[in-house]
Amino acid sequence: MRLFRSPYIARFAFRNGIWKGRDKRAIYLTFDDGPHPEVTPFVLDILKRNNIKATFFCVGNNVEKYPEVYYQILEEGHQVGNHTMSHENGLKTPKSKYFSSVEKASKLIESELFRPPYGKITPFQFKYIFSSLKKKVIFWTWLAYDFDAKLPSKEIIKKAERIKGGDILVFHDSTKAQKNLEETLETIILMLQKRNFQFKNSF
Ligand SMILES: [Zn+2]
């Protein structure tokens, strides 16, 4: 089952995490797993054309591979956040390895924002990142499932009708998501603009 909206039980478990934007008239667009040499510039063009600032949660290894794309994100006025070095699943990674991944990525990605890959993180890892590393841990309220190539883009657009003010949306600037992103991102942005939402990227 694809849960486009994050379950309340998860929101309850990490109450110090950020699950919603503060401004109920705004939408918070986020993109995970880049930078990617083709997909990230595609996203940046759409954002520029529609005058939107977003947040990109970057994987450290991809920043090392594509530094010029990473700098383009910053130059175009977007925010970046830490998404670990190699997209580790917190529940399957020993804590010392997880923390060294987060800290190594911090050296490449200067940001107070962190998003755990897959949204999977233990309470202990959460506490360390939140209390010791002093990062804001950003989850989401609406997941596009753009990375699921079997999911028809029509369905993603249909689910986007249920987006509400204050929602934090996640898309992916990755190869897997490319097709769905091309078929949905701008359509969804235009739908939301028609509903008079603004787009924000400050958490
Ligand atoms: Zn991710």
JSON list of C-alpha atoms and ligand atoms in Angstrom, two decimals:
[
{"chain": "A", "resi": 1, "resn": "MET", "atom": "CA", "xyz": [0.00, 0.00, 0.00]},
{"chain": "A", "resi": 2, "resn": "ARG", "atom": "CA", "xyz": [1.29, 3.44, -0.84]},
{"chain": "A", "resi": 3, "resn": "LEU", "atom": "CA", "xyz": [0.71, 5.95, 1.92]},
{"chain": "A", "resi": 4, "resn": "PHE", "atom": "CA", "xyz": [0.94, 9.33, 0.31]},
{"chain": "A", "resi": 5, "resn": "ARG", "atom": "CA", "xyz": [0.26, 10.99, 3.67]},
{"chain": "A", "resi": 6, "resn": "SER", "atom": "CA", "xyz": [2.63, 10.15, 6.52]},
{"chain": "A", "resi": 7, "resn": "PRO", "atom": "CA", "xyz": [0.90, 8.21, 9.32]},
{"chain": "A", "resi": 8, "resn": "TYR", "atom": "CA", "xyz": [0.12, 10.04, 12.57]},
{"chain": "A", "resi": 9, "resn": "ILE", "atom": "CA", "xyz": [1.81, 7.34, 14.62]},
{"chain": "A", "resi": 10, "resn": "ALA", "atom": "CA", "xyz": [5.16, 8.20, 13.00]},
{"chain": "A", "resi": 11, "resn": "ARG", "atom": "CA", "xyz": [4.59, 11.89, 13.66]},
{"chain": "A", "resi": 12, "resn": "PHE", "atom": "CA", "xyz": [3.88, 11.09, 17.30]},
{"chain": "A", "resi": 13, "resn": "ALA", "atom": "CA", "xyz": [7.07, 9.01, 17.70]},
{"chain": "A", "resi": 14, "resn": "PHE", "atom": "CA", "xyz": [9.34, 11.92, 16.70]},
{"chain": "A", "resi": 15, "resn": "ARG", "atom": "CA", "xyz": [7.55, 14.94, 18.06]},
{"chain": "A", "resi": 16, "resn": "ASN", "atom": "CA", "xyz": [10.69, 17.09, 17.90]},
{"chain": "A", "resi": 17, "resn": "GLY", "atom": "CA", "xyz": [10.92, 16.41, 14.20]},
{"chain": "A", "resi": 18, "resn": "ILE", "atom": "CA", "xyz": [9.37, 18.82, 11.72]},
{"chain": "A", "resi": 19, "resn": "TRP", "atom": "CA", "xyz": [6.37, 17.27, 10.02]},
{"chain": "A", "resi": 20, "resn": "LYS", "atom": "CA", "xyz": [4.59, 20.36, 8.75]},
{"chain": "A", "resi": 21, "resn": "GLY", "atom": "CA", "xyz": [5.44, 23.83, 7.58]},
{"chain": "A", "resi": 22, "resn": "ARG", "atom": "CA", "xyz": [4.58, 26.73, 9.87]},
{"chain": "A", "resi": 23, "resn": "ASP", "atom": "CA", "xyz": [2.66, 28.72, 7.29]},
{"chain": "A", "resi": 24, "resn": "LYS", "atom": "CA", "xyz": [-0.69, 27.08, 6.61]},
{"chain": "A", "resi": 25, "resn": "ARG", "atom": "CA", "xyz": [-1.09, 29.02, 3.38]},
{"chain": "A", "resi": 26, "resn": "ALA", "atom": "CA", "xyz": [2.18, 27.74, 2.00]},
{"chain": "A", "resi": 27, "resn": "ILE", "atom": "CA", "xyz": [3.51, 24.52, 0.51]},
{"chain": "A", "resi": 28, "resn": "TYR", "atom": "CA", "xyz": [7.06, 23.32, 1.19]},
{"chain": "A", "resi": 29, "resn": "LEU", "atom": "CA", "xyz": [8.63, 21.56, -1.76]},
{"chain": "A", "resi": 30, "resn": "THR", "atom": "CA", "xyz": [11.56, 19.24, -1.07]},
{"chain": "A", "resi": 31, "resn": "PHE", "atom": "CA", "xyz": [13.69, 17.04, -3.34]},
{"chain": "A", "resi": 32, "resn": "ASP", "atom": "CA", "xyz": [15.72, 14.10, -2.05]},
{"chain": "A", "resi": 33, "resn": "ASP", "atom": "CA", "xyz": [18.72, 12.05, -3.18]},
{"chain": "A", "resi": 34, "resn": "GLY", "atom": "CA", "xyz": [20.47, 14.42, -5.59]},
{"chain": "A", "resi": 35, "resn": "PRO", "atom": "CA", "xyz": [22.38, 16.10, -6.91]},
{"chain": "A", "resi": 36, "resn": "HIS", "atom": "CA", "xyz": [21.87, 14.29, -10.21]},
{"chain": "A", "resi": 37, "resn": "PRO", "atom": "CA", "xyz": [23.49, 15.53, -13.45]},
{"chain": "A", "resi": 38, "resn": "GLU", "atom": "CA", "xyz": [20.26, 15.49, -15.52]},
{"chain": "A", "resi": 39, "resn": "VAL", "atom": "CA", "xyz": [17.33, 15.39, -13.18]},
{"chain": "A", "resi": 40, "resn": "THR", "atom": "CA", "xyz": [18.43, 18.16, -10.81]},
{"chain": "A", "resi": 41, "resn": "PRO", "atom": "CA", "xyz": [18.90, 20.74, -13.62]},
{"chain": "A", "resi": 42, "resn": "PHE", "atom": "CA", "xyz": [15.47, 19.71, -14.96]},
{"chain": "A", "resi": 43, "resn": "VAL", "atom": "CA", "xyz": [13.93, 20.43, -11.55]},
{"chain": "A", "resi": 44, "resn": "LEU", "atom": "CA", "xyz": [15.87, 23.69, -11.19]},
{"chain": "A", "resi": 45, "resn": "ASP", "atom": "CA", "xyz": [14.49, 24.92, -14.53]},
{"chain": "A", "resi": 46, "resn": "ILE", "atom": "CA", "xyz": [10.90, 24.26, -13.47]},
{"chain": "A", "resi": 47, "resn": "LEU", "atom": "CA", "xyz": [11.46, 26.00, -10.14]},
{"chain": "A", "resi": 48, "resn": "LYS", "atom": "CA", "xyz": [13.04, 29.02, -11.79]},
{"chain": "A", "resi": 49, "resn": "ARG", "atom": "CA", "xyz": [10.26, 29.29, -14.37]},
{"chain": "A", "resi": 50, "resn": "ASN", "atom": "CA", "xyz": [7.66, 29.26, -11.61]},
{"chain": "A", "resi": 51, "resn": "ASN", "atom": "CA", "xyz": [9.62, 31.47, -9.24]},
{"chain": "A", "resi": 52, "resn": "ILE", "atom": "CA", "xyz": [9.79, 28.89, -6.46]},
{"chain": "A", "resi": 53, "resn": "LYS", "atom": "CA", "xyz": [12.42, 28.26, -3.80]},
{"chain": "A", "resi": 54, "resn": "ALA", "atom": "CA", "xyz": [12.70, 24.70, -2.54]},
{"chain": "A", "resi": 55, "resn": "THR", "atom": "CA", "xyz": [14.91, 22.50, -0.36]},
{"chain": "A", "resi": 56, "resn": "PHE", "atom": "CA", "xyz": [17.20, 19.77, -1.67]},
{"chain": "A", "resi": 57, "resn": "PHE", "atom": "CA", "xyz": [18.24, 17.00, 0.72]},
{"chain": "A", "resi": 58, "resn": "CYS", "atom": "CA", "xyz": [21.51, 15.89, -0.83]},
{"chain": "A", "resi": 59, "resn": "VAL", "atom": "CA", "xyz": [23.41, 12.64, -0.54]},
{"chain": "A", "resi": 60, "resn": "GLY", "atom": "CA", "xyz": [27.08, 13.33, 0.26]},
{"chain": "A", "resi": 61, "resn": "ASN", "atom": "CA", "xyz": [28.41, 10.89, -2.34]},
{"chain": "A", "resi": 62, "resn": "ASN", "atom": "CA", "xyz": [26.41, 12.65, -5.04]},
{"chain": "A", "resi": 63, "resn": "VAL", "atom": "CA", "xyz": [27.72, 16.04, -3.92]},
{"chain": "A", "resi": 64, "resn": "GLU", "atom": "CA", "xyz": [31.24, 14.67, -4.35]},
{"chain": "A", "resi": 65, "resn": "LYS", "atom": "CA", "xyz": [30.38, 13.29, -7.79]},
{"chain": "A", "resi": 66, "resn": "TYR", "atom": "CA", "xyz": [28.51, 16.31, -9.11]},
{"chain": "A", "resi": 67, "resn": "PRO", "atom": "CA", "xyz": [29.78, 19.38, -7.25]},
{"chain": "A", "resi": 68, "resn": "GLU", "atom": "CA", "xyz": [28.83, 21.72, -10.08]},
{"chain": "A", "resi": 69, "resn": "VAL", "atom": "CA", "xyz": [25.19, 20.65, -9.84]},
{"chain": "A", "resi": 70, "resn": "TYR", "atom": "CA", "xyz": [25.32, 21.11, -6.06]},
{"chain": "A", "resi": 71, "resn": "TYR", "atom": "CA", "xyz": [26.64, 24.66, -6.47]},
{"chain": "A", "resi": 72, "resn": "GLN", "atom": "CA", "xyz": [23.95, 25.40, -9.02]},
{"chain": "A", "resi": 73, "resn": "ILE", "atom": "CA", "xyz": [21.29, 24.52, -6.42]},
{"chain": "A", "resi": 74, "resn": "LEU", "atom": "CA", "xyz": [22.86, 27.02, -4.01]},
{"chain": "A", "resi": 75, "resn": "GLU", "atom": "CA", "xyz": [23.41, 29.71, -6.64]},
{"chain": "A", "resi": 76, "resn": "GLU", "atom": "CA", "xyz": [19.76, 29.59, -7.60]},
{"chain": "A", "resi": 77, "resn": "GLY", "atom": "CA", "xyz": [18.78, 30.40, -4.02]},
{"chain": "A", "resi": 78, "resn": "HIS", "atom": "CA", "xyz": [17.52, 27.07, -2.76]},
{"chain": "A", "resi": 79, "resn": "GLN", "atom": "CA", "xyz": [18.19, 25.48, 0.59]},
{"chain": "A", "resi": 80, "resn": "VAL", "atom": "CA", "xyz": [20.13, 22.28, 1.01]},
{"chain": "A", "resi": 81, "resn": "GLY", "atom": "CA", "xyz": [19.98, 19.65, 3.72]},
{"chain": "A", "resi": 82, "resn": "ASN", "atom": "CA", "xyz": [22.00, 16.62, 4.82]},
{"chain": "A", "resi": 83, "resn": "HIS", "atom": "CA", "xyz": [20.70, 13.23, 3.66]},
{"chain": "A", "resi": 84, "resn": "THR", "atom": "CA", "xyz": [23.73, 11.14, 4.83]},
{"chain": "A", "resi": 85, "resn": "MET", "atom": "CA", "xyz": [26.74, 10.09, 2.72]},
{"chain": "A", "resi": 86, "resn": "SER", "atom": "CA", "xyz": [25.37, 6.91, 1.08]},
{"chain": "A", "resi": 87, "resn": "HIS", "atom": "CA", "xyz": [21.65, 6.97, 1.83]},
{"chain": "A", "resi": 88, "resn": "GLU", "atom": "CA", "xyz": [21.90, 4.66, 4.83]},
{"chain": "A", "resi": 89, "resn": "ASN", "atom": "CA", "xyz": [18.80, 3.17, 6.38]},
{"chain": "A", "resi": 90, "resn": "GLY", "atom": "CA", "xyz": [19.03, 4.15, 10.06]},
{"chain": "A", "resi": 91, "resn": "LEU", "atom": "CA", "xyz": [17.29, 0.97, 11.20]},
{"chain": "A", "resi": 92, "resn": "LYS", "atom": "CA", "xyz": [19.85, -1.22, 9.43]},
{"chain": "A", "resi": 93, "resn": "THR", "atom": "CA", "xyz": [23.05, 0.71, 10.14]},
{"chain": "A", "resi": 94, "resn": "PRO", "atom": "CA", "xyz": [25.09, 0.52, 13.36]},
{"chain": "A", "resi": 95, "resn": "LYS", "atom": "CA", "xyz": [24.92, 3.84, 15.14]},
{"chain": "A", "resi": 96, "resn": "SER", "atom": "CA", "xyz": [28.64, 4.71, 14.93]},
{"chain": "A", "resi": 97, "resn": "LYS", "atom": "CA", "xyz": [28.57, 4.12, 11.17]},
{"chain": "A", "resi": 98, "resn": "TYR", "atom": "CA", "xyz": [25.37, 6.15, 10.82]},
{"chain": "A", "resi": 99, "resn": "PHE", "atom": "CA", "xyz": [26.75, 9.10, 12.76]},
{"chain": "A", "resi": 100, "resn": "SER", "atom": "CA", "xyz": [30.03, 9.14, 10.86]},
{"chain": "A", "resi": 101, "resn": "SER", "atom": "CA", "xyz": [28.03, 9.17, 7.61]},
{"chain": "A", "resi": 102, "resn": "VAL", "atom": "CA", "xyz": [25.96, 12.14, 8.83]},
{"chain": "A", "resi": 103, "resn": "GLU", "atom": "CA", "xyz": [29.06, 13.98, 10.04]},
{"chain": "A", "resi": 104, "resn": "LYS", "atom": "CA", "xyz": [31.01, 13.35, 6.87]},
{"chain": "A", "resi": 105, "resn": "ALA", "atom": "CA", "xyz": [28.06, 14.62, 4.82]},
{"chain": "A", "resi": 106, "resn": "SER", "atom": "CA", "xyz": [27.94, 17.70, 7.10]},
{"chain": "A", "resi": 107, "resn": "LYS", "atom": "CA", "xyz": [31.41, 18.67, 5.93]},
{"chain": "A", "resi": 108, "resn": "LEU", "atom": "CA", "xyz": [30.18, 18.74, 2.33]},
{"chain": "A", "resi": 109, "resn": "ILE", "atom": "CA", "xyz": [26.69, 20.10, 2.94]},
{"chain": "A", "resi": 110, "resn": "GLU", "atom": "CA", "xyz": [26.59, 23.16, 5.13]},
{"chain": "A", "resi": 111, "resn": "SER", "atom": "CA", "xyz": [23.12, 23.05, 6.63]},
{"chain": "A", "resi": 112, "resn": "GLU", "atom": "CA", "xyz": [21.21, 22.81, 9.88]},
{"chain": "A", "resi": 113, "resn": "LEU", "atom": "CA", "xyz": [18.68, 20.56, 8.15]},
{"chain": "A", "resi": 114, "resn": "PHE", "atom": "CA", "xyz": [18.74, 16.78, 8.13]},
{"chain": "A", "resi": 115, "resn": "ARG", "atom": "CA", "xyz": [16.39, 14.23, 6.63]},
{"chain": "A", "resi": 116, "resn": "PRO", "atom": "CA", "xyz": [16.81, 10.51, 7.40]},
{"chain": "A", "resi": 117, "resn": "PRO", "atom": "CA", "xyz": [16.80, 8.35, 4.24]},
{"chain": "A", "resi": 118, "resn": "TYR", "atom": "CA", "xyz": [13.48, 6.46, 3.93]},
{"chain": "A", "resi": 119, "resn": "GLY", "atom": "CA", "xyz": [12.34, 8.40, 7.01]},
{"chain": "A", "resi": 120, "resn": "LYS", "atom": "CA", "xyz": [13.88, 5.53, 8.97]},
{"chain": "A", "resi": 121, "resn": "ILE", "atom": "CA", "xyz": [15.73, 6.42, 12.11]},
{"chain": "A", "resi": 122, "resn": "THR", "atom": "CA", "xyz": [15.95, 5.03, 15.65]},
{"chain": "A", "resi": 123, "resn": "PRO", "atom": "CA", "xyz": [14.99, 7.18, 18.66]},
{"chain": "A", "resi": 124, "resn": "PHE", "atom": "CA", "xyz": [18.65, 7.12, 19.73]},
{"chain": "A", "resi": 125, "resn": "GLN", "atom": "CA", "xyz": [19.89, 8.33, 16.33]},
{"chain": "A", "resi": 126, "resn": "PHE", "atom": "CA", "xyz": [17.20, 10.98, 16.29]},
{"chain": "A", "resi": 127, "resn": "LYS", "atom": "CA", "xyz": [18.20, 12.26, 19.72]},
{"chain": "A", "resi": 128, "resn": "TYR", "atom": "CA", "xyz": [21.88, 12.48, 18.79]},
{"chain": "A", "resi": 129, "resn": "ILE", "atom": "CA", "xyz": [21.23, 14.37, 15.56]},
{"chain": "A", "resi": 130, "resn": "PHE", "atom": "CA", "xyz": [18.66, 16.67, 17.15]},
{"chain": "A", "resi": 131, "resn": "SER", "atom": "CA", "xyz": [20.32, 17.31, 20.53]},
{"chain": "A", "resi": 132, "resn": "SER", "atom": "CA", "xyz": [24.06, 16.89, 19.91]},
{"chain": "A", "resi": 133, "resn": "LEU", "atom": "CA", "xyz": [24.43, 17.89, 16.27]},
{"chain": "A", "resi": 134, "resn": "LYS", "atom": "CA", "xyz": [21.65, 20.51, 16.72]},
{"chain": "A", "resi": 135, "resn": "LYS", "atom": "CA", "xyz": [20.01, 19.75, 13.43]},
{"chain": "A", "resi": 136, "resn": "LYS", "atom": "CA", "xyz": [16.39, 20.25, 12.52]},
{"chain": "A", "resi": 137, "resn": "VAL", "atom": "CA", "xyz": [15.08, 16.87, 11.41]},
{"chain": "A", "resi": 138, "resn": "ILE", "atom": "CA", "xyz": [12.69, 17.38, 8.52]},
{"chain": "A", "resi": 139, "resn": "PHE", "atom": "CA", "xyz": [10.18, 14.66, 7.69]},
{"chain": "A", "resi": 140, "resn": "TRP", "atom": "CA", "xyz": [7.24, 15.20, 5.32]},
{"chain": "A", "resi": 141, "resn": "THR", "atom": "CA", "xyz": [3.48, 15.03, 5.12]},
{"chain": "A", "resi": 142, "resn": "TRP", "atom": "CA", "xyz": [3.09, 14.06, 1.47]},
{"chain": "A", "resi": 143, "resn": "LEU", "atom": "CA", "xyz": [5.26, 11.66, -0.53]},
{"chain": "A", "resi": 144, "resn": "ALA", "atom": "CA", "xyz": [4.96, 11.64, -4.32]},
{"chain": "A", "resi": 145, "resn": "TYR", "atom": "CA", "xyz": [6.06, 8.01, -4.89]},
{"chain": "A", "resi": 146, "resn": "ASP", "atom": "CA", "xyz": [7.68, 9.40, -8.01]},
{"chain": "A", "resi": 147, "resn": "PHE", "atom": "CA", "xyz": [10.49, 6.82, -7.63]},
{"chain": "A", "resi": 148, "resn": "ASP", "atom": "CA", "xyz": [7.97, 4.03, -8.25]},
{"chain": "A", "resi": 149, "resn": "ALA", "atom": "CA", "xyz": [8.07, 3.69, -12.04]},
{"chain": "A", "resi": 150, "resn": "LYS", "atom": "CA", "xyz": [5.09, 1.30, -11.95]},
{"chain": "A", "resi": 151, "resn": "LEU", "atom": "CA", "xyz": [2.89, 4.00, -10.53]},
{"chain": "A", "resi": 152, "resn": "PRO", "atom": "CA", "xyz": [1.04, 5.84, -13.31]},
{"chain": "A", "resi": 153, "resn": "SER", "atom": "CA", "xyz": [1.73, 9.56, -13.21]},
{"chain": "A", "resi": 154, "resn": "LYS", "atom": "CA", "xyz": [-2.06, 10.17, -13.40]},
{"chain": "A", "resi": 155, "resn": "GLU", "atom": "CA", "xyz": [-2.41, 8.62, -9.99]},
{"chain": "A", "resi": 156, "resn": "ILE", "atom": "CA", "xyz": [0.23, 10.90, -8.49]},
{"chain": "A", "resi": 157, "resn": "ILE", "atom": "CA", "xyz": [-1.58, 13.92, -9.91]},
{"chain": "A", "resi": 158, "resn": "LYS", "atom": "CA", "xyz": [-4.87, 12.65, -8.51]},
{"chain": "A", "resi": 159, "resn": "LYS", "atom": "CA", "xyz": [-3.35, 12.20, -5.03]},
{"chain": "A", "resi": 160, "resn": "ALA", "atom": "CA", "xyz": [-1.95, 15.72, -5.27]},
{"chain": "A", "resi": 161, "resn": "GLU", "atom": "CA", "xyz": [-5.51, 17.08, -5.11]},
{"chain": "A", "resi": 162, "resn": "ARG", "atom": "CA", "xyz": [-5.42, 16.22, -1.42]},
{"chain": "A", "resi": 163, "resn": "ILE", "atom": "CA", "xyz": [-2.38, 18.36, -0.65]},
{"chain": "A", "resi": 164, "resn": "LYS", "atom": "CA", "xyz": [-3.15, 20.85, 2.12]},
{"chain": "A", "resi": 165, "resn": "GLY", "atom": "CA", "xyz": [-1.61, 24.12, 3.26]},
{"chain": "A", "resi": 166, "resn": "GLY", "atom": "CA", "xyz": [1.47, 23.59, 5.42]},
{"chain": "A", "resi": 167, "resn": "ASP", "atom": "CA", "xyz": [2.28, 20.29, 3.74]},
{"chain": "A", "resi": 168, "resn": "ILE", "atom": "CA", "xyz": [5.90, 19.30, 3.19]},
{"chain": "A", "resi": 169, "resn": "LEU", "atom": "CA", "xyz": [6.06, 17.47, -0.16]},
{"chain": "A", "resi": 170, "resn": "VAL", "atom": "CA", "xyz": [8.82, 15.06, -1.19]},
{"chain": "A", "resi": 171, "resn": "PHE", "atom": "CA", "xyz": [9.90, 14.41, -4.74]},
{"chain": "A", "resi": 172, "resn": "HIS", "atom": "CA", "xyz": [13.20, 12.83, -5.84]},
{"chain": "A", "resi": 173, "resn": "ASP", "atom": "CA", "xyz": [15.85, 14.17, -8.18]},
{"chain": "A", "resi": 174, "resn": "SER", "atom": "CA", "xyz": [17.01, 10.68, -9.12]},
{"chain": "A", "resi": 175, "resn": "THR", "atom": "CA", "xyz": [17.10, 8.38, -12.16]},
{"chain": "A", "resi": 176, "resn": "LYS", "atom": "CA", "xyz": [14.29, 6.21, -10.80]},
{"chain": "A", "resi": 177, "resn": "ALA", "atom": "CA", "xyz": [11.97, 9.17, -10.40]},
{"chain": "A", "resi": 178, "resn": "GLN", "atom": "CA", "xyz": [12.85, 10.90, -13.65]},
{"chain": "A", "resi": 179, "resn": "LYS", "atom": "CA", "xyz": [9.86, 9.75, -15.71]},
{"chain": "A", "resi": 180, "resn": "ASN", "atom": "CA", "xyz": [7.24, 10.48, -13.07]},
{"chain": "A", "resi": 181, "resn": "LEU", "atom": "CA", "xyz": [8.88, 13.77, -12.22]},
{"chain": "A", "resi": 182, "resn": "GLU", "atom": "CA", "xyz": [8.76, 14.86, -15.85]},
{"chain": "A", "resi": 183, "resn": "GLU", "atom": "CA", "xyz": [5.09, 13.92, -16.05]},
{"chain": "A", "resi": 184, "resn": "THR", "atom": "CA", "xyz": [3.91, 15.37, -12.75]},
{"chain": "A", "resi": 185, "resn": "LEU", "atom": "CA", "xyz": [6.06, 18.06, -11.16]},
{"chain": "A", "resi": 186, "resn": "GLU", "atom": "CA", "xyz": [5.05, 21.11, -13.13]},
{"chain": "A", "resi": 187, "resn": "THR", "atom": "CA", "xyz": [1.40, 20.02, -13.36]},
{"chain": "A", "resi": 188, "resn": "ILE", "atom": "CA", "xyz": [1.24, 19.71, -9.58]},
{"chain": "A", "resi": 189, "resn": "ILE", "atom": "CA", "xyz": [2.95, 23.08, -9.07]},
{"chain": "A", "resi": 190, "resn": "LEU", "atom": "CA", "xyz": [0.43, 24.75, -11.38]},
{"chain": "A", "resi": 191, "resn": "MET", "atom": "CA", "xyz": [-2.47, 23.04, -9.57]},
{"chain": "A", "resi": 192, "resn": "LEU", "atom": "CA", "xyz": [-1.20, 24.37, -6.25]},
{"chain": "A", "resi": 193, "resn": "GLN", "atom": "CA", "xyz": [-0.63, 27.86, -7.60]},
{"chain": "A", "resi": 194, "resn": "LYS", "atom": "CA", "xyz": [-4.20, 27.86, -8.88]},
{"chain": "A", "resi": 195, "resn": "ARG", "atom": "CA", "xyz": [-5.28, 27.14, -5.32]},
{"chain": "A", "resi": 196, "resn": "ASN", "atom": "CA", "xyz": [-3.35, 30.29, -4.30]},
{"chain": "A", "resi": 197, "resn": "PHE", "atom": "CA", "xyz": [-0.68, 28.56, -2.28]},
{"chain": "A", "resi": 198, "resn": "GLN", "atom": "CA", "xyz": [2.72, 30.15, -1.94]},
{"chain": "A", "resi": 199, "resn": "PHE", "atom": "CA", "xyz": [5.86, 28.05, -1.86]},
{"chain": "A", "resi": 200, "resn": "LYS", "atom": "CA", "xyz": [8.30, 28.39, 1.01]},
{"chain": "A", "resi": 201, "resn": "ASN", "atom": "CA", "xyz": [11.54, 26.77, 2.05]},
{"chain": "A", "resi": 202, "resn": "SER", "atom": "CA", "xyz": [12.17, 28.01, 5.60]},
{"chain": "A", "resi": 203, "resn": "PHE", "atom": "CA", "xyz": [11.43, 25.51, 8.34]},
{"chain": "B", "resi": 1, "resn": "ZN", "atom": "ZN", "xyz": [16.32, 9.60, 0.14]}
]
